[in-house]
Amino acid sequence: MNLILHVWRQKNAKDPGRMVRYEARNISAHMSFLEMLDVVNEELIARGEEPIAFDHDCREGICGMCGFMINGVAHGPERGTTVCQLHMRHFKDGDELYIEPWRSRAFPVIKDLVVDRSAFDRIIAAGGYISVRTGSAPDANAIPVPKENAELAMDAAACIACGACVAQCPNGSAALFTGAKIAHLGLLPQGQPERDRRAVAMVVQMTKEGFGHCTNIGECEAVCPKEIKLDVIARMHRDYLHAAWTGRQKPGFREDQPAEEPMAGNRR
Amino acid sequence: MSTAAVEPRLKRTWGLYEVYIGKKLVMAGTGVVLVLYIIGHLLGNLQIYAGPEQMNQYAAFLHSQPGLLWTARIVLLAAVGAHIWSSFLLWRDKRRARPIGYVKKDDIPASYASRTMMWSGPIIAAFVVFHVLHLTTGDVGLGFQPPTAGPTGEAFYAYENVVNGFRYPAVSAAYIFAIALLTMHLYHGMWSMFQSVGISHPRYTPLLKSLAHVFSIAIAAGYISIPVYVMIRFGVK
């Protein structure tokens, strides 16, 4: 099949960037979307042009590296999939596709379709972990976890931090991502000691990064390749409000606050 | 005795408002106040079907309790103010969150109502201003009869004022349009407020959504029936 592509080209972070029209010829329906771009890139390289830069790694839909907008939808028209697992059989000959990077103040474009998602790393660093004594691994059954909680925590933990939720959200909100991380740890017994602190630290970091707010419209849930549900956002709101209510954490910004040492959570 | 430091309440409350969840809490809390008012106001308005006596007596009753009336007015005004201010701050943050927009953007499941909260809200607020000038202060005219001193206190002409006003098709049309927007606002807002404060349940949230939809449409039907009734019963001007 032959396709017409309109791709966002931007040399570097400073370049204003623009949409460029390309023709993708002789595309097999069995290719993945990224393989289609590989074909286009080979042609560009043969012509001596700069290939289209895009993030990718595992190409199995589990690493969270790839992702861009296809016709205004994060990861394209298929639900529950990343662009690397999106196959060209879902498109028709002659389709015109607009390919753009994630758009968010917190995700500056590095080049073409590649964005800097280190804002997510900083949200995780703010509290998306549990502080544990290192040493020999504990027995798997040493801490009983109810089956339902284990399942819900696992569903939330499926988040691959690709950033599609932010890209699709009309408010540029990272609530689904942060909610997934907070819900994942908040559902497990190991996550309890730092639950209040985690909710506040991660939500405050998310706000500082410049993500928008959540209007509960469900766009993020629709494009999430791991089909994470809006319920995790309610869990984040609940944990955050609980922490604010009990008052062990100041629920807003702490300009004077030095970086917290990892064990601070156990210091009630 | 725990040695953990607890932040002072005021500092905590302010810190809460710095983060969007705190603003959402205000949106939800004030939303509840406004929904309760919308229900109460509808129950008052529906007395039009009981005739002029009943409706005018009800108006006189409300005005015979100035303490209650003014408390309600101040609470409502404060709720509206906080609701608008919080939504403005959230809207501003959202605009900053995506400085460069998409060339092409598609919405998948988001309802029209949920995507237009920021439009339906201000239009409803503008209509409410007109509505107060029309039926409370009488500044709009349209055959408004101010209260007169009667044998048993002031006499009110709420019934006559409503009838005179709604006989103008333009007034009725504006009213119906505003109520349609209010329905959309409630259609999303009435379940969204629960999600915002962290109330979500796999079984009850879908039920809550359906309830919000049914409720918002029922409210709309109640309100819109009034201008329609007036225009049919008394004819248009």
Short mmCIF file of C-alpha atoms in Angstrom, two decimals:
data_model
loop_
_atom_site.label_atom_id
_atom_site.label_comp_id
_atom_site.label_asym_id
_atom_site.label_seq_id
_atom_site.Cartn_x
_atom_site.Cartn_y
_atom_site.Cartn_z
CA MET A 1 0.00 0.00 0.00
CA ASN A 2 0.99 3.62 -0.49
CA LEU A 3 0.48 6.27 2.17
CA ILE A 4 0.88 10.01 2.50
CA LEU A 5 2.60 11.05 5.72
CA HIS A 6 2.76 14.47 7.30
CA VAL A 7 5.55 14.23 9.85
CA TRP A 8 6.72 16.78 12.40
CA ARG A 9 10.37 17.59 11.61
CA GLN A 10 12.40 19.53 14.14
CA LYS A 11 16.21 19.58 14.04
CA ASN A 12 16.74 20.18 17.75
CA ALA A 13 15.08 21.65 20.84
CA LYS A 14 15.63 25.21 19.60
CA ASP A 15 14.34 24.71 16.05
CA PRO A 16 10.70 25.85 15.65
CA GLY A 17 9.89 22.73 13.58
CA ARG A 18 7.31 22.13 10.86
CA MET A 19 5.19 19.46 9.23
CA VAL A 20 6.79 17.82 6.17
CA ARG A 21 4.94 15.70 3.61
CA TYR A 22 6.36 12.30 2.67
CA GLU A 23 5.12 9.45 0.55
CA ALA A 24 5.48 5.92 1.90
CA ARG A 25 5.46 3.51 -1.03
CA ASN A 26 5.11 -0.28 -1.24
CA ILE A 27 4.26 -0.74 2.43
CA SER A 28 3.38 -4.28 3.45
CA ALA A 29 0.27 -4.76 5.60
CA HIS A 30 2.31 -7.02 7.87
CA MET A 31 4.75 -4.28 8.88
CA SER A 32 4.47 -2.49 12.17
CA PHE A 33 4.08 1.28 12.11
CA LEU A 34 7.72 1.69 13.12
CA GLU A 35 8.85 -0.68 10.37
CA MET A 36 6.91 1.48 7.91
CA LEU A 37 8.87 4.49 9.21
CA ASP A 38 12.08 2.46 8.87
CA VAL A 39 11.24 1.97 5.18
CA VAL A 40 10.60 5.68 4.75
CA ASN A 41 13.87 6.44 6.55
CA GLU A 42 15.88 4.10 4.31
CA GLU A 43 14.57 6.00 1.34
CA LEU A 44 15.45 9.31 3.01
CA ILE A 45 18.97 8.11 3.78
CA ALA A 46 19.39 6.88 0.18
CA ARG A 47 18.39 10.38 -0.97
CA GLY A 48 20.93 11.89 1.42
CA GLU A 49 18.28 13.38 3.71
CA GLU A 50 18.10 13.28 7.50
CA PRO A 51 15.97 10.28 8.61
CA ILE A 52 12.94 10.85 10.85
CA ALA A 53 14.02 10.47 14.48
CA PHE A 54 11.68 8.49 16.74
CA ASP A 55 12.13 6.70 20.04
CA HIS A 56 11.93 2.91 20.10
CA ASP A 57 13.53 0.02 21.89
CA CYS A 58 11.92 -3.37 22.45
CA ARG A 59 9.30 -3.14 19.65
CA GLU A 60 7.26 -5.61 21.69
CA GLY A 61 4.96 -3.07 23.32
CA ILE A 62 6.44 -3.39 26.79
CA CYS A 63 9.33 -0.96 27.16
CA GLY A 64 7.49 2.36 26.86
CA MET A 65 10.03 4.02 24.61
CA CYS A 66 7.99 4.46 21.45
CA GLY A 67 4.96 6.60 20.93
CA PHE A 68 3.69 9.55 18.91
CA MET A 69 0.41 10.90 17.67
CA ILE A 70 -1.14 9.38 14.54
CA ASN A 71 -4.01 11.50 13.21
CA GLY A 72 -4.43 13.15 16.57
CA VAL A 73 -4.55 9.97 18.67
CA ALA A 74 -1.70 8.79 20.88
CA HIS A 75 -0.33 5.44 19.63
CA GLY A 76 -2.77 5.54 16.71
CA PRO A 77 -6.25 4.17 16.03
CA GLU A 78 -6.00 0.74 17.73
CA ARG A 79 -6.82 0.52 21.45
CA GLY A 80 -4.49 -1.01 24.01
CA THR A 81 -1.39 -0.92 21.83
CA THR A 82 1.82 1.02 21.32
CA VAL A 83 2.89 2.23 17.86
CA CYS A 84 5.49 -0.55 17.61
CA GLN A 85 2.69 -3.12 17.93
CA LEU A 86 0.36 -1.23 15.61
CA HIS A 87 0.31 -3.01 12.26
CA MET A 88 -0.16 -1.45 8.87
CA ARG A 89 -3.13 -3.75 8.17
CA HIS A 90 -5.19 -1.28 10.19
CA PHE A 91 -4.62 1.35 7.49
CA LYS A 92 -5.85 1.57 3.91
CA ASP A 93 -4.03 2.32 0.70
CA GLY A 94 -3.97 6.08 0.12
CA ASP A 95 -4.50 7.01 3.81
CA GLU A 96 -3.16 10.40 4.82
CA LEU A 97 -1.53 10.28 8.27
CA TYR A 98 -0.45 13.15 10.52
CA ILE A 99 2.44 12.09 12.76
CA GLU A 100 3.33 14.44 15.63
CA PRO A 101 5.34 14.16 18.85
CA TRP A 102 3.74 14.17 22.32
CA ARG A 103 2.85 17.78 23.10
CA SER A 104 3.37 18.94 26.66
CA ARG A 105 5.33 21.68 28.37
CA ALA A 106 6.85 18.96 30.53
CA PHE A 107 7.87 16.90 27.46
CA PRO A 108 10.08 19.21 25.38
CA VAL A 109 10.81 17.95 21.87
CA ILE A 110 14.45 16.87 21.46
CA LYS A 111 14.26 16.05 17.76
CA ASP A 112 11.42 15.25 15.32
CA LEU A 113 9.20 12.78 17.22
CA VAL A 114 11.53 12.31 20.19
CA VAL A 115 10.54 14.03 23.42
CA ASP A 116 12.29 14.33 26.76
CA ARG A 117 10.21 12.41 29.31
CA SER A 118 12.59 12.82 32.25
CA ALA A 119 9.75 14.65 34.04
CA PHE A 120 8.30 11.17 34.61
CA ASP A 121 11.61 10.01 36.08
CA ARG A 122 11.57 12.92 38.51
CA ILE A 123 8.01 12.07 39.59
CA ILE A 124 9.15 8.49 40.28
CA ALA A 125 12.25 9.75 42.10
CA ALA A 126 10.00 11.90 44.31
CA GLY A 127 8.33 8.85 45.84
CA GLY A 128 7.51 6.08 43.40
CA TYR A 129 9.40 3.44 45.35
CA ILE A 130 9.41 1.67 48.71
CA SER A 131 12.29 2.00 51.16
CA VAL A 132 13.41 -1.47 52.14
CA ARG A 133 16.26 -3.13 53.94
CA THR A 134 18.47 -4.70 51.32
CA GLY A 135 19.86 -8.15 51.76
CA SER A 136 18.59 -11.63 50.99
CA ALA A 137 15.24 -11.73 49.21
CA PRO A 138 12.31 -12.32 51.60
CA ASP A 139 10.07 -15.34 51.06
CA ALA A 140 7.34 -14.57 48.53
CA ASN A 141 4.67 -15.57 51.03
CA ALA A 142 6.18 -13.76 54.03
CA ILE A 143 3.68 -10.88 53.63
CA PRO A 144 0.17 -12.03 52.70
CA VAL A 145 -1.48 -9.92 49.99
CA PRO A 146 -5.18 -10.33 49.18
CA LYS A 147 -5.67 -11.69 45.67
CA GLU A 148 -7.85 -8.73 44.56
CA ASN A 149 -5.25 -6.22 45.74
CA ALA A 150 -2.46 -8.13 44.04
CA GLU A 151 -4.44 -8.06 40.78
CA LEU A 152 -5.29 -4.35 41.06
CA ALA A 153 -1.71 -3.47 41.97
CA MET A 154 -0.50 -5.52 39.01
CA ASP A 155 -2.92 -3.73 36.66
CA ALA A 156 -1.57 -0.37 37.83
CA ALA A 157 2.03 -1.59 37.69
CA ALA A 158 1.55 -2.43 34.01
CA CYS A 159 2.17 1.26 33.24
CA ILE A 160 5.19 1.54 30.94
CA ALA A 161 5.50 5.32 31.33
CA CYS A 162 5.21 5.94 27.59
CA GLY A 163 3.49 9.30 28.12
CA ALA A 164 0.49 8.67 25.84
CA CYS A 165 -1.88 9.73 28.66
CA VAL A 166 -0.25 13.16 28.84
CA ALA A 167 -0.16 13.50 25.06
CA GLN A 168 -3.83 12.65 24.60
CA CYS A 169 -5.18 14.61 27.57
CA PRO A 170 -6.63 17.99 26.47
CA ASN A 171 -5.21 19.38 29.73
CA GLY A 172 -1.78 17.79 29.38
CA SER A 173 -2.32 16.01 32.69
CA ALA A 174 -0.05 13.26 34.02
CA ALA A 175 -2.72 12.07 36.45
CA LEU A 176 -3.03 8.59 34.92
CA PHE A 177 0.71 7.97 35.06
CA THR A 178 1.19 9.32 38.58
CA GLY A 179 -2.06 7.68 39.71
CA ALA A 180 -0.90 4.31 38.38
CA LYS A 181 2.36 4.54 40.33
CA ILE A 182 0.64 5.70 43.53
CA ALA A 183 -2.11 3.06 43.22
CA HIS A 184 0.37 0.28 42.50
CA LEU A 185 2.34 0.84 45.71
CA GLY A 186 -0.62 2.02 47.78
CA LEU A 187 -2.46 -1.26 47.21
CA LEU A 188 0.34 -3.40 48.62
CA PRO A 189 1.34 -3.83 52.26
CA GLN A 190 4.94 -2.92 51.48
CA GLY A 191 3.75 0.49 50.24
CA GLN A 192 1.84 1.44 53.39
CA PRO A 193 4.54 3.10 55.59
CA GLU A 194 5.31 5.74 52.96
CA ARG A 195 1.80 6.03 51.50
CA ASP A 196 1.02 9.59 52.67
CA ARG A 197 4.46 10.88 51.92
CA ARG A 198 4.50 9.25 48.50
CA ALA A 199 1.15 10.70 47.46
CA VAL A 200 2.14 14.23 48.42
CA ALA A 201 5.68 14.07 47.04
CA MET A 202 4.66 12.62 43.69
CA VAL A 203 1.64 14.91 43.22
CA VAL A 204 3.69 17.97 44.13
CA GLN A 205 6.46 16.92 41.73
CA MET A 206 3.87 16.35 39.00
CA THR A 207 2.56 19.87 39.58
CA LYS A 208 6.04 21.36 39.57
CA GLU A 209 6.80 19.70 36.23
CA GLY A 210 3.97 21.73 34.74
CA PHE A 211 1.43 19.03 33.93
CA GLY A 212 -2.21 20.11 33.76
CA HIS A 213 -5.17 18.99 35.87
CA CYS A 214 -7.58 16.09 35.47
CA THR A 215 -11.12 16.74 34.21
CA ASN A 216 -12.14 13.08 34.38
CA ILE A 217 -12.98 12.83 30.71
CA GLY A 218 -11.20 9.53 30.13
CA GLU A 219 -9.05 10.29 27.05
CA CYS A 220 -5.96 8.90 28.81
CA GLU A 221 -7.69 5.65 29.67
CA ALA A 222 -8.74 5.25 26.02
CA VAL A 223 -5.21 5.53 24.59
CA CYS A 224 -3.28 3.80 27.37
CA PRO A 225 -1.48 0.85 25.75
CA LYS A 226 -1.75 -0.97 29.09
CA GLU A 227 -5.44 -0.05 29.51
CA ILE A 228 -4.97 1.47 32.93
CA LYS A 229 -8.27 2.69 34.34
CA LEU A 230 -9.33 6.10 35.65
CA ASP A 231 -9.79 4.41 39.02
CA VAL A 232 -6.06 4.89 39.71
CA ILE A 233 -6.59 8.67 39.48
CA ALA A 234 -9.31 8.49 42.13
CA ARG A 235 -6.91 6.47 44.30
CA MET A 236 -4.26 9.16 43.88
CA HIS A 237 -6.77 11.90 44.81
CA ARG A 238 -7.86 9.84 47.83
CA ASP A 239 -4.31 9.22 49.05
CA TYR A 240 -3.34 12.84 48.51
CA LEU A 241 -6.39 14.21 50.33
CA HIS A 242 -5.88 11.70 53.14
CA ALA A 243 -2.27 12.85 53.53
CA ALA A 244 -3.38 16.49 53.49
CA TRP A 245 -6.06 15.77 56.08
CA THR A 246 -3.82 13.95 58.53
CA GLY A 247 -1.28 16.74 58.15
CA ARG A 248 1.89 14.73 58.42
CA GLN A 249 2.92 16.22 55.10
CA LYS A 250 2.50 19.75 53.91
CA PRO A 251 0.35 19.10 50.88
CA GLY A 252 1.83 21.84 48.71
CA PHE A 253 5.22 23.07 47.58
CA ARG A 254 8.15 23.24 49.97
CA GLU A 255 10.67 25.61 48.48
CA ASP A 256 12.91 25.40 51.55
CA GLN A 257 12.82 21.63 51.60
CA PRO A 258 16.08 19.83 50.79
CA ALA A 259 15.92 16.59 48.80
CA GLU A 260 14.51 13.93 51.10
CA GLU A 261 16.68 11.04 52.11
CA PRO A 262 15.23 7.69 50.99
CA MET A 263 14.41 6.41 54.48
CA ALA A 264 12.43 9.47 55.54
CA GLY A 265 9.11 7.64 55.14
CA ASN A 266 9.60 5.41 58.16
CA ARG A 267 10.24 8.36 60.40
CA ARG A 268 6.70 8.90 61.65
CA MET B 1 3.41 10.63 72.10
CA SER B 2 4.44 10.91 68.51
CA THR B 3 7.27 13.22 67.69
CA ALA B 4 6.10 13.65 64.09
CA ALA B 5 5.62 17.29 63.22
CA VAL B 6 2.10 18.20 62.09
CA GLU B 7 1.80 21.20 59.81
CA PRO B 8 -0.49 23.92 61.10
CA ARG B 9 -4.03 23.68 59.69
CA LEU B 10 -3.98 26.99 57.81
CA LYS B 11 -0.62 26.31 56.18
CA ARG B 12 -1.85 22.87 55.23
CA THR B 13 -5.06 24.18 53.72
CA TRP B 14 -3.16 26.69 51.64
CA GLY B 15 -0.66 24.04 50.55
CA LEU B 16 -3.57 21.85 49.49
CA TYR B 17 -4.89 24.59 47.21
CA GLU B 18 -1.50 24.94 45.49
CA VAL B 19 -1.96 21.52 43.91
CA TYR B 20 -4.77 20.90 41.42
CA ILE B 21 -6.43 18.31 43.66
CA GLY B 22 -7.10 21.02 46.25
CA LYS B 23 -8.68 23.23 43.60
CA LYS B 24 -10.75 20.26 42.45
CA LEU B 25 -11.89 19.75 46.02
CA VAL B 26 -13.17 23.33 46.02
CA MET B 27 -14.82 22.77 42.62
CA ALA B 28 -16.57 19.66 43.96
CA GLY B 29 -17.57 21.20 47.30
CA THR B 30 -19.00 24.35 45.75
CA GLY B 31 -20.56 22.16 43.04
CA VAL B 32 -22.54 20.31 45.72
CA VAL B 33 -23.82 23.63 47.13
CA LEU B 34 -24.86 24.78 43.66
CA VAL B 35 -26.57 21.48 42.81
CA LEU B 36 -28.54 21.66 46.06
CA TYR B 37 -29.60 25.18 45.14
CA ILE B 38 -30.60 24.06 41.64
CA ILE B 39 -32.86 21.41 43.19
CA GLY B 40 -34.35 23.82 45.74
CA HIS B 41 -34.91 26.51 43.12
CA LEU B 42 -36.65 24.04 40.83
CA LEU B 43 -38.98 22.93 43.62
CA GLY B 44 -39.82 26.57 44.25
CA ASN B 45 -40.39 27.27 40.56
CA LEU B 46 -42.61 24.25 40.01
CA GLN B 47 -45.17 25.89 42.31
CA ILE B 48 -46.17 27.88 39.24
CA TYR B 49 -48.42 24.91 38.43
CA ALA B 50 -50.23 25.45 41.75
CA GLY B 51 -51.33 28.90 40.63
CA PRO B 52 -50.54 32.54 41.48
CA GLU B 53 -51.70 32.31 45.12
CA GLN B 54 -49.26 29.55 46.07
CA MET B 55 -46.27 30.97 44.19
CA ASN B 56 -46.68 34.53 45.45
CA GLN B 57 -47.18 33.31 49.02
CA TYR B 58 -43.98 31.28 48.70
CA ALA B 59 -42.12 34.40 47.49
CA ALA B 60 -43.52 36.38 50.43
CA PHE B 61 -42.51 33.58 52.81
CA LEU B 62 -38.91 33.64 51.55
CA HIS B 63 -38.75 37.41 51.92
CA SER B 64 -40.23 37.24 55.42
CA GLN B 65 -37.03 35.45 56.54
CA PRO B 66 -34.34 38.02 55.67
CA GLY B 67 -31.73 36.20 57.79
CA LEU B 68 -32.18 32.93 55.92
CA LEU B 69 -32.54 34.63 52.56
CA TRP B 70 -29.34 36.61 52.92
CA THR B 71 -27.42 33.67 54.35
CA ALA B 72 -28.44 31.64 51.31
CA ARG B 73 -27.52 34.46 48.97
CA ILE B 74 -24.09 34.96 50.55
CA VAL B 75 -23.34 31.24 50.63
CA LEU B 76 -24.37 30.94 46.99
CA LEU B 77 -22.32 33.93 45.93
CA ALA B 78 -19.28 32.62 47.80
CA ALA B 79 -19.75 29.17 46.24
CA VAL B 80 -20.09 30.64 42.74
CA GLY B 81 -17.04 32.86 43.33
CA ALA B 82 -14.87 29.99 44.58
CA HIS B 83 -16.12 27.72 41.77
CA ILE B 84 -15.24 30.30 39.09
CA TRP B 85 -11.91 31.29 40.63
CA SER B 86 -10.73 27.69 40.99
CA SER B 87 -11.80 26.83 37.45
CA PHE B 88 -9.99 29.89 36.17
CA LEU B 89 -6.75 28.83 37.90
CA LEU B 90 -7.11 25.28 36.57
CA TRP B 91 -7.83 26.56 33.07
CA ARG B 92 -4.76 28.81 33.21
CA ASP B 93 -2.54 25.89 34.32
CA LYS B 94 -3.98 23.68 31.61
CA ARG B 95 -3.19 26.32 28.96
CA ARG B 96 0.37 26.49 30.21
CA ALA B 97 0.68 22.71 30.20
CA ARG B 98 0.55 22.53 26.40
CA PRO B 99 2.11 25.66 24.88
CA ILE B 100 2.36 24.10 21.40
CA GLY B 101 -0.82 22.42 20.23
CA TYR B 102 -1.37 19.62 17.74
CA VAL B 103 -1.86 20.14 14.01
CA LYS B 104 -4.42 17.36 14.21
CA LYS B 105 -6.14 16.18 17.42
CA ASP B 106 -8.95 13.72 17.88
CA ASP B 107 -11.03 13.00 20.96
CA ILE B 108 -11.97 9.38 21.46
CA PRO B 109 -14.40 8.76 24.32
CA ALA B 110 -14.69 12.22 25.86
CA SER B 111 -18.31 13.39 25.82
CA TYR B 112 -19.19 16.74 24.32
CA ALA B 113 -20.39 17.81 27.77
CA SER B 114 -17.07 17.00 29.44
CA ARG B 115 -15.03 18.87 26.85
CA THR B 116 -17.14 22.03 27.03
CA MET B 117 -17.32 22.60 30.82
CA MET B 118 -15.21 25.72 30.37
CA TRP B 119 -17.74 27.09 27.87
CA SER B 120 -21.01 26.00 29.44
CA GLY B 121 -19.94 27.42 32.82
CA PRO B 122 -19.39 31.10 31.87
CA ILE B 123 -22.46 31.18 29.60
CA ILE B 124 -24.61 29.86 32.45
CA ALA B 125 -23.07 32.50 34.78
CA ALA B 126 -23.88 35.25 32.27
CA PHE B 127 -27.45 34.02 32.03
CA VAL B 128 -27.79 33.94 35.83
CA VAL B 129 -26.87 37.64 35.93
CA PHE B 130 -29.61 38.40 33.39
CA HIS B 131 -32.01 36.12 35.27
CA VAL B 132 -31.45 37.99 38.55
CA LEU B 133 -31.82 41.37 36.84
CA HIS B 134 -35.02 40.11 35.23
CA LEU B 135 -36.88 38.36 38.03
CA THR B 136 -35.24 39.50 41.30
CA THR B 137 -34.38 43.17 40.84
CA GLY B 138 -36.67 43.85 37.87
CA ASP B 139 -34.08 46.00 36.09
CA VAL B 140 -34.81 44.33 32.76
CA GLY B 141 -38.43 45.45 32.80
CA LEU B 142 -40.62 43.18 30.65
CA GLY B 143 -43.67 43.98 32.72
CA PHE B 144 -41.96 43.38 36.07
CA GLN B 145 -44.13 44.26 39.03
CA PRO B 146 -42.17 45.23 42.15
CA PRO B 147 -43.54 44.11 45.53
CA THR B 148 -46.18 46.32 47.11
CA ALA B 149 -47.17 46.88 50.75
CA GLY B 150 -50.21 44.73 51.51
CA PRO B 151 -52.38 44.19 54.57
CA THR B 152 -50.22 41.29 55.83
CA GLY B 153 -46.73 42.54 54.94
CA GLU B 154 -45.34 42.92 51.43
CA ALA B 155 -47.17 41.34 48.49
CA PHE B 156 -45.05 39.69 45.77
CA TYR B 157 -45.93 39.13 42.13
CA ALA B 158 -43.55 36.28 41.32
CA TYR B 159 -46.20 34.44 39.32
CA GLU B 160 -47.15 37.46 37.20
CA ASN B 161 -43.49 38.37 36.63
CA VAL B 162 -42.62 34.88 35.44
CA VAL B 163 -45.64 34.77 33.14
CA ASN B 164 -44.97 38.27 31.74
CA GLY B 165 -41.31 37.49 31.16
CA PHE B 166 -41.69 34.09 29.51
CA ARG B 167 -44.35 35.35 27.10
CA TYR B 168 -41.43 36.93 25.21
CA PRO B 169 -40.08 34.12 23.02
CA ALA B 170 -36.55 35.56 23.17
CA VAL B 171 -36.54 35.41 26.98
CA SER B 172 -37.83 31.84 26.93
CA ALA B 173 -35.32 30.85 24.26
CA ALA B 174 -32.41 32.29 26.27
CA TYR B 175 -33.71 30.47 29.36
CA ILE B 176 -34.05 27.15 27.56
CA PHE B 177 -30.58 27.54 26.03
CA ALA B 178 -29.03 28.26 29.45
CA ILE B 179 -30.82 25.27 30.98
CA ALA B 180 -29.55 23.06 28.13
CA LEU B 181 -26.00 24.15 28.95
CA LEU B 182 -26.66 23.62 32.66
CA THR B 183 -27.79 20.07 31.84
CA MET B 184 -24.51 19.46 30.00
CA HIS B 185 -22.55 20.95 32.87
CA LEU B 186 -24.30 18.68 35.38
CA TYR B 187 -24.15 15.69 33.03
CA HIS B 188 -20.38 15.61 33.48
CA GLY B 189 -19.96 17.53 36.72
CA MET B 190 -22.28 15.51 38.90
CA TRP B 191 -20.26 12.32 38.66
CA SER B 192 -16.92 14.03 38.04
CA MET B 193 -17.04 15.68 41.48
CA PHE B 194 -16.91 12.25 43.11
CA GLN B 195 -13.91 11.14 41.06
CA SER B 196 -12.15 14.41 41.90
CA VAL B 197 -12.34 13.78 45.63
CA GLY B 198 -11.26 10.17 45.16
CA ILE B 199 -14.59 8.35 45.32
CA SER B 200 -14.48 5.59 42.73
CA HIS B 201 -15.83 2.07 42.81
CA PRO B 202 -15.99 -0.54 40.04
CA ARG B 203 -19.67 -1.22 40.72
CA TYR B 204 -21.03 2.12 41.95
CA THR B 205 -19.20 4.56 39.67
CA PRO B 206 -21.02 3.42 36.49
CA LEU B 207 -24.27 3.64 38.48
CA LEU B 208 -23.29 7.11 39.66
CA LYS B 209 -22.66 8.18 36.06
CA SER B 210 -26.09 6.93 34.98
CA LEU B 211 -27.69 8.67 37.94
CA ALA B 212 -25.92 11.93 37.06
CA HIS B 213 -27.20 11.65 33.49
CA VAL B 214 -30.79 10.86 34.51
CA PHE B 215 -30.75 13.55 37.18
CA SER B 216 -29.39 16.28 34.91
CA ILE B 217 -32.00 15.50 32.26
CA ALA B 218 -34.79 15.40 34.87
CA ILE B 219 -33.69 18.80 36.18
CA ALA B 220 -33.68 20.17 32.63
CA ALA B 221 -37.17 18.81 31.95
CA GLY B 222 -38.48 20.46 35.12
CA TYR B 223 -37.01 23.86 34.36
CA ILE B 224 -37.77 23.91 30.63
CA SER B 225 -41.40 22.93 31.25
CA ILE B 226 -42.03 26.34 32.83
CA PRO B 227 -41.43 28.69 29.84
CA VAL B 228 -43.11 26.13 27.56
CA TYR B 229 -46.15 26.05 29.85
CA VAL B 230 -46.31 29.84 30.01
CA MET B 231 -46.06 30.26 26.25
CA ILE B 232 -48.73 27.62 25.60
CA ARG B 233 -51.13 28.72 28.33
CA PHE B 234 -50.81 32.50 27.97
CA GLY B 235 -49.57 32.87 24.38
CA VAL B 236 -46.50 34.68 23.11
CA LYS B 237 -46.07 38.44 22.87
#
